[in-house]
Amino acid sequence: MSEVGAEHCPRAVLSADPYHVVTWATEALDEQRRIAWNTARGAARGNSRNRSPRGQTKSLKDARWALWKNPANLNERQREQLAWIAKTNPALHRAWALKEGLRTVFAIARRSPAEAVEALDRWISWARRCRLPQFVKLAQRVVRNRDAIVASIEHGLSNALVESMNTKIRLIIRVAFGFHSAEAIIAMAMLSLGGHRPTPPR
């Protein structure tokens, strides 16, 4: 927090948004997927008569959504893609498990913040020794931001409400084909989202 912010809000708590923390892990996972894809592509080029590496290249490219999505939201084909990755690319599957492990920390926080903090520390230990450079680097980033992440877990804070409001305001602007002034945007946002709409006369 800046000196100005600390002066005006001395009791403010700096917290890390859970969505963005999990996004860090998703980015590290996608980096590992690209490594696997480039390795498969190199194998396909080196052995043009063998169709298997080419098939692996396409399968890894198509598996991106299966790797990104919440397991509860996977369809049958995406579950099959994850099972295939577990058998053919253990490093990529380990990266997926690490991403899901970090997401689970915040799921645990909803019922028990103390357990979630313990799970976070276990995840850090796991990531440090996972032998995946991008996740080792991510573990270092999580350690640097641990206090802010723990604050988010303990206080149940996130940017979800603010980002939802921003999305709705952007929609209002788009539907109106723009406004001539900031005051007009604010007035329409307050009218639509402020909860104080006037009651029309009968």
mmCIF file of C-alpha atoms in Angstrom:
data_model
loop_
_atom_site.group_PDB
_atom_site.id
_atom_site.type_symbol
_atom_site.label_atom_id
_atom_site.label_comp_id
_atom_site.label_asym_id
_atom_site.label_seq_id
_atom_site.Cartn_x
_atom_site.Cartn_y
_atom_site.Cartn_z
ATOM 1 C CA MET A 1 0.000 0.000 0.000
ATOM 2 C CA SER A 2 1.306 3.482 -0.843
ATOM 3 C CA GLU A 3 2.157 6.023 1.872
ATOM 4 C CA VAL A 4 -0.835 8.147 0.838
ATOM 5 C CA GLY A 5 -3.157 5.137 1.047
ATOM 6 C CA ALA A 6 -1.754 4.136 4.439
ATOM 7 C CA GLU A 7 -2.264 7.685 5.720
ATOM 8 C CA HIS A 8 -5.918 7.925 4.658
ATOM 9 C CA CYS A 9 -6.843 4.268 5.325
ATOM 10 C CA PRO A 10 -4.610 3.163 8.233
ATOM 11 C CA ARG A 11 -6.727 0.084 8.987
ATOM 12 C CA ALA A 12 -7.046 -1.075 5.376
ATOM 13 C CA VAL A 13 -6.014 -4.645 4.611
ATOM 14 C CA LEU A 14 -4.260 -5.412 1.319
ATOM 15 C CA SER A 15 -5.691 -8.626 -0.150
ATOM 16 C CA ALA A 16 -5.117 -10.598 -3.347
ATOM 17 C CA ASP A 17 -8.159 -11.409 -5.440
ATOM 18 C CA PRO A 18 -8.652 -15.236 -5.582
ATOM 19 C CA TYR A 19 -9.622 -15.148 -9.264
ATOM 20 C CA HIS A 20 -6.357 -13.481 -10.227
ATOM 21 C CA VAL A 21 -4.265 -15.809 -8.051
ATOM 22 C CA VAL A 22 -5.802 -18.832 -9.785
ATOM 23 C CA THR A 23 -5.201 -17.067 -13.114
ATOM 24 C CA TRP A 24 -1.478 -17.087 -12.311
ATOM 25 C CA ALA A 25 -1.673 -20.879 -12.046
ATOM 26 C CA THR A 26 -3.715 -21.138 -15.254
ATOM 27 C CA GLU A 27 -1.053 -19.144 -17.096
ATOM 28 C CA ALA A 28 1.691 -21.429 -15.743
ATOM 29 C CA LEU A 29 -0.378 -24.457 -16.821
ATOM 30 C CA ASP A 30 -0.803 -23.077 -20.325
ATOM 31 C CA GLU A 31 2.942 -22.489 -20.540
ATOM 32 C CA GLN A 32 3.474 -26.166 -19.714
ATOM 33 C CA ARG A 33 0.883 -27.121 -22.333
ATOM 34 C CA ARG A 34 2.774 -25.113 -24.957
ATOM 35 C CA ILE A 35 6.004 -26.866 -23.983
ATOM 36 C CA ALA A 36 4.309 -30.244 -24.440
ATOM 37 C CA TRP A 37 2.791 -29.091 -27.741
ATOM 38 C CA ASN A 38 6.155 -27.862 -29.073
ATOM 39 C CA THR A 39 7.815 -31.126 -28.031
ATOM 40 C CA ALA A 40 5.135 -33.150 -29.851
ATOM 41 C CA ARG A 41 5.410 -30.899 -32.917
ATOM 42 C CA GLY A 42 9.185 -31.375 -32.997
ATOM 43 C CA ALA A 43 8.719 -35.147 -32.806
ATOM 44 C CA ALA A 44 6.221 -35.007 -35.673
ATOM 45 C CA ARG A 45 8.651 -33.055 -37.852
ATOM 46 C CA GLY A 46 11.498 -35.428 -37.039
ATOM 47 C CA ASN A 47 9.453 -38.489 -37.984
ATOM 48 C CA SER A 48 7.060 -37.488 -40.766
ATOM 49 C CA ARG A 49 6.087 -41.112 -41.474
ATOM 50 C CA ASN A 50 4.748 -41.587 -37.972
ATOM 51 C CA ARG A 51 1.224 -40.219 -37.607
ATOM 52 C CA SER A 52 1.145 -40.581 -33.812
ATOM 53 C CA PRO A 53 3.144 -37.437 -32.908
ATOM 54 C CA ARG A 54 0.996 -35.371 -35.270
ATOM 55 C CA GLY A 55 -2.106 -36.704 -33.561
ATOM 56 C CA GLN A 56 -0.624 -35.805 -30.180
ATOM 57 C CA THR A 57 0.042 -32.250 -31.374
ATOM 58 C CA LYS A 58 -3.597 -31.765 -32.362
ATOM 59 C CA SER A 59 -4.861 -33.416 -29.183
ATOM 60 C CA LEU A 60 -2.739 -31.144 -26.985
ATOM 61 C CA LYS A 61 -3.978 -28.094 -28.847
ATOM 62 C CA ASP A 62 -7.603 -29.195 -28.501
ATOM 63 C CA ALA A 63 -7.179 -30.015 -24.791
ATOM 64 C CA ARG A 64 -6.696 -26.387 -23.733
ATOM 65 C CA TRP A 65 -10.304 -25.918 -22.576
ATOM 66 C CA ALA A 66 -10.309 -29.227 -20.717
ATOM 67 C CA LEU A 67 -7.233 -28.077 -18.796
ATOM 68 C CA TRP A 68 -8.651 -24.639 -18.012
ATOM 69 C CA LYS A 69 -12.190 -25.520 -16.931
ATOM 70 C CA ASN A 70 -13.463 -26.406 -13.492
ATOM 71 C CA PRO A 71 -13.545 -30.259 -13.388
ATOM 72 C CA ALA A 72 -17.204 -30.152 -12.350
ATOM 73 C CA ASN A 73 -18.033 -28.390 -15.637
ATOM 74 C CA LEU A 74 -16.212 -30.765 -17.975
ATOM 75 C CA ASN A 75 -18.177 -32.665 -20.600
ATOM 76 C CA GLU A 76 -17.505 -36.317 -21.413
ATOM 77 C CA ARG A 77 -15.043 -35.559 -24.223
ATOM 78 C CA GLN A 78 -13.050 -33.177 -22.027
ATOM 79 C CA ARG A 79 -12.843 -35.757 -19.247
ATOM 80 C CA GLU A 80 -11.491 -38.214 -21.804
ATOM 81 C CA GLN A 81 -8.912 -35.625 -22.896
ATOM 82 C CA LEU A 82 -7.716 -35.223 -19.302
ATOM 83 C CA ALA A 83 -7.484 -39.002 -18.891
ATOM 84 C CA TRP A 84 -5.415 -39.166 -22.106
ATOM 85 C CA ILE A 85 -3.078 -36.424 -20.819
ATOM 86 C CA ALA A 86 -2.629 -38.302 -17.529
ATOM 87 C CA LYS A 87 -1.445 -41.364 -19.478
ATOM 88 C CA THR A 88 0.671 -39.675 -22.160
ATOM 89 C CA ASN A 89 2.049 -36.524 -20.514
ATOM 90 C CA PRO A 90 2.568 -36.821 -16.734
ATOM 91 C CA ALA A 91 4.282 -33.417 -16.481
ATOM 92 C CA LEU A 92 1.316 -31.624 -18.054
ATOM 93 C CA HIS A 93 -1.112 -33.559 -15.865
ATOM 94 C CA ARG A 94 0.933 -32.598 -12.809
ATOM 95 C CA ALA A 95 0.707 -28.946 -13.892
ATOM 96 C CA TRP A 96 -3.087 -29.308 -14.164
ATOM 97 C CA ALA A 97 -3.228 -30.867 -10.687
ATOM 98 C CA LEU A 98 -1.207 -27.962 -9.278
ATOM 99 C CA LYS A 99 -3.596 -25.453 -10.855
ATOM 100 C CA GLU A 100 -6.576 -27.303 -9.402
ATOM 101 C CA GLY A 101 -4.842 -27.540 -6.025
ATOM 102 C CA LEU A 102 -4.510 -23.772 -5.821
ATOM 103 C CA ARG A 103 -8.143 -23.311 -6.863
ATOM 104 C CA THR A 104 -9.177 -25.783 -4.149
ATOM 105 C CA VAL A 105 -7.457 -23.629 -1.509
ATOM 106 C CA PHE A 106 -10.032 -20.896 -2.111
ATOM 107 C CA ALA A 107 -12.886 -23.412 -2.218
ATOM 108 C CA ILE A 108 -11.847 -24.635 1.248
ATOM 109 C CA ALA A 109 -11.734 -21.019 2.471
ATOM 110 C CA ARG A 110 -15.526 -20.777 2.164
ATOM 111 C CA ARG A 111 -16.020 -23.301 4.975
ATOM 112 C CA SER A 112 -12.785 -22.999 6.987
ATOM 113 C CA PRO A 113 -10.247 -20.181 6.520
ATOM 114 C CA ALA A 114 -7.795 -21.880 8.910
ATOM 115 C CA GLU A 115 -7.822 -25.086 6.852
ATOM 116 C CA ALA A 116 -7.404 -23.039 3.677
ATOM 117 C CA VAL A 117 -4.260 -21.345 5.022
ATOM 118 C CA GLU A 118 -2.832 -24.779 5.886
ATOM 119 C CA ALA A 119 -3.740 -26.009 2.392
ATOM 120 C CA LEU A 120 -2.033 -22.958 0.877
ATOM 121 C CA ASP A 121 1.208 -23.738 2.729
ATOM 122 C CA ARG A 122 1.035 -27.384 1.622
ATOM 123 C CA TRP A 123 0.480 -26.216 -1.960
ATOM 124 C CA ILE A 124 3.550 -23.961 -1.764
ATOM 125 C CA SER A 125 5.656 -26.901 -0.551
ATOM 126 C CA TRP A 126 4.312 -29.107 -3.369
ATOM 127 C CA ALA A 127 4.909 -26.485 -6.057
ATOM 128 C CA ARG A 128 8.470 -25.843 -4.866
ATOM 129 C CA ARG A 129 9.434 -29.485 -5.431
ATOM 130 C CA CYS A 130 7.286 -30.255 -8.497
ATOM 131 C CA ARG A 131 10.206 -29.967 -10.980
ATOM 132 C CA LEU A 132 8.155 -27.749 -13.284
ATOM 133 C CA PRO A 133 10.077 -24.447 -13.615
ATOM 134 C CA GLN A 134 7.004 -22.306 -14.233
ATOM 135 C CA PHE A 135 5.286 -23.646 -11.096
ATOM 136 C CA VAL A 136 8.434 -23.307 -9.005
ATOM 137 C CA LYS A 137 8.456 -19.676 -10.128
ATOM 138 C CA LEU A 138 4.737 -19.414 -9.306
ATOM 139 C CA ALA A 139 5.408 -20.772 -5.806
ATOM 140 C CA GLN A 140 7.907 -17.948 -5.297
ATOM 141 C CA ARG A 141 5.301 -15.432 -6.459
ATOM 142 C CA VAL A 142 2.696 -16.880 -4.099
ATOM 143 C CA VAL A 143 5.178 -16.693 -1.200
ATOM 144 C CA ARG A 144 5.879 -13.029 -2.004
ATOM 145 C CA ASN A 145 2.128 -12.334 -1.920
ATOM 146 C CA ARG A 146 1.247 -14.779 0.857
ATOM 147 C CA ASP A 147 0.084 -12.126 3.337
ATOM 148 C CA ALA A 148 -2.318 -10.635 0.784
ATOM 149 C CA ILE A 149 -3.602 -14.103 -0.180
ATOM 150 C CA VAL A 150 -4.124 -15.062 3.472
ATOM 151 C CA ALA A 151 -5.977 -11.774 4.033
ATOM 152 C CA SER A 152 -8.291 -12.652 1.166
ATOM 153 C CA ILE A 153 -8.888 -16.110 2.660
ATOM 154 C CA GLU A 154 -9.532 -14.842 6.181
ATOM 155 C CA HIS A 155 -11.764 -11.903 5.220
ATOM 156 C CA GLY A 156 -13.544 -13.549 2.284
ATOM 157 C CA LEU A 157 -12.620 -10.655 -0.006
ATOM 158 C CA SER A 158 -12.612 -10.616 -3.806
ATOM 159 C CA ASN A 159 -13.014 -8.250 -6.742
ATOM 160 C CA ALA A 160 -16.022 -10.177 -8.061
ATOM 161 C CA LEU A 161 -18.639 -7.558 -7.140
ATOM 162 C CA VAL A 162 -16.601 -4.654 -8.545
ATOM 163 C CA GLU A 163 -15.816 -6.500 -11.777
ATOM 164 C CA SER A 164 -19.455 -7.509 -12.172
ATOM 165 C CA MET A 165 -20.492 -3.878 -11.760
ATOM 166 C CA ASN A 166 -17.887 -2.749 -14.308
ATOM 167 C CA THR A 167 -19.192 -5.295 -16.811
ATOM 168 C CA LYS A 168 -22.765 -4.030 -16.378
ATOM 169 C CA ILE A 169 -21.657 -0.407 -16.814
ATOM 170 C CA ARG A 170 -19.805 -1.290 -20.026
ATOM 171 C CA LEU A 171 -23.007 -2.953 -21.263
ATOM 172 C CA ILE A 172 -25.016 0.199 -20.460
ATOM 173 C CA ILE A 173 -22.520 2.285 -22.469
ATOM 174 C CA ARG A 174 -22.652 -0.121 -25.408
ATOM 175 C CA VAL A 175 -26.452 -0.261 -25.492
ATOM 176 C CA ALA A 176 -26.620 3.550 -25.399
ATOM 177 C CA PHE A 177 -24.030 3.833 -28.203
ATOM 178 C CA GLY A 178 -21.957 6.027 -25.890
ATOM 179 C CA PHE A 179 -22.537 9.142 -23.792
ATOM 180 C CA HIS A 180 -21.500 12.755 -24.260
ATOM 181 C CA SER A 181 -20.257 13.214 -20.704
ATOM 182 C CA ALA A 182 -19.131 11.301 -17.632
ATOM 183 C CA GLU A 183 -22.054 12.772 -15.686
ATOM 184 C CA ALA A 184 -24.535 11.119 -18.069
ATOM 185 C CA ILE A 185 -22.827 7.731 -17.653
ATOM 186 C CA ILE A 186 -22.874 8.066 -13.865
ATOM 187 C CA ALA A 187 -26.539 9.083 -13.855
ATOM 188 C CA MET A 188 -27.555 6.107 -16.015
ATOM 189 C CA ALA A 189 -25.433 3.709 -13.935
ATOM 190 C CA MET A 190 -27.034 4.978 -10.729
ATOM 191 C CA LEU A 191 -30.487 4.717 -12.262
ATOM 192 C CA SER A 192 -29.906 1.152 -13.511
ATOM 193 C CA LEU A 193 -27.769 -0.272 -10.707
ATOM 194 C CA GLY A 194 -28.180 2.001 -7.691
ATOM 195 C CA GLY A 195 -31.336 0.407 -6.333
ATOM 196 C CA HIS A 196 -33.153 3.734 -6.113
ATOM 197 C CA ARG A 197 -35.265 3.763 -9.242
ATOM 198 C CA PRO A 198 -38.146 6.268 -9.249
ATOM 199 C CA THR A 199 -41.667 4.860 -9.086
ATOM 200 C CA PRO A 200 -43.582 5.930 -12.199
ATOM 201 C CA PRO A 201 -46.954 7.597 -11.576
ATOM 202 C CA ARG A 202 -50.054 5.534 -12.235
#
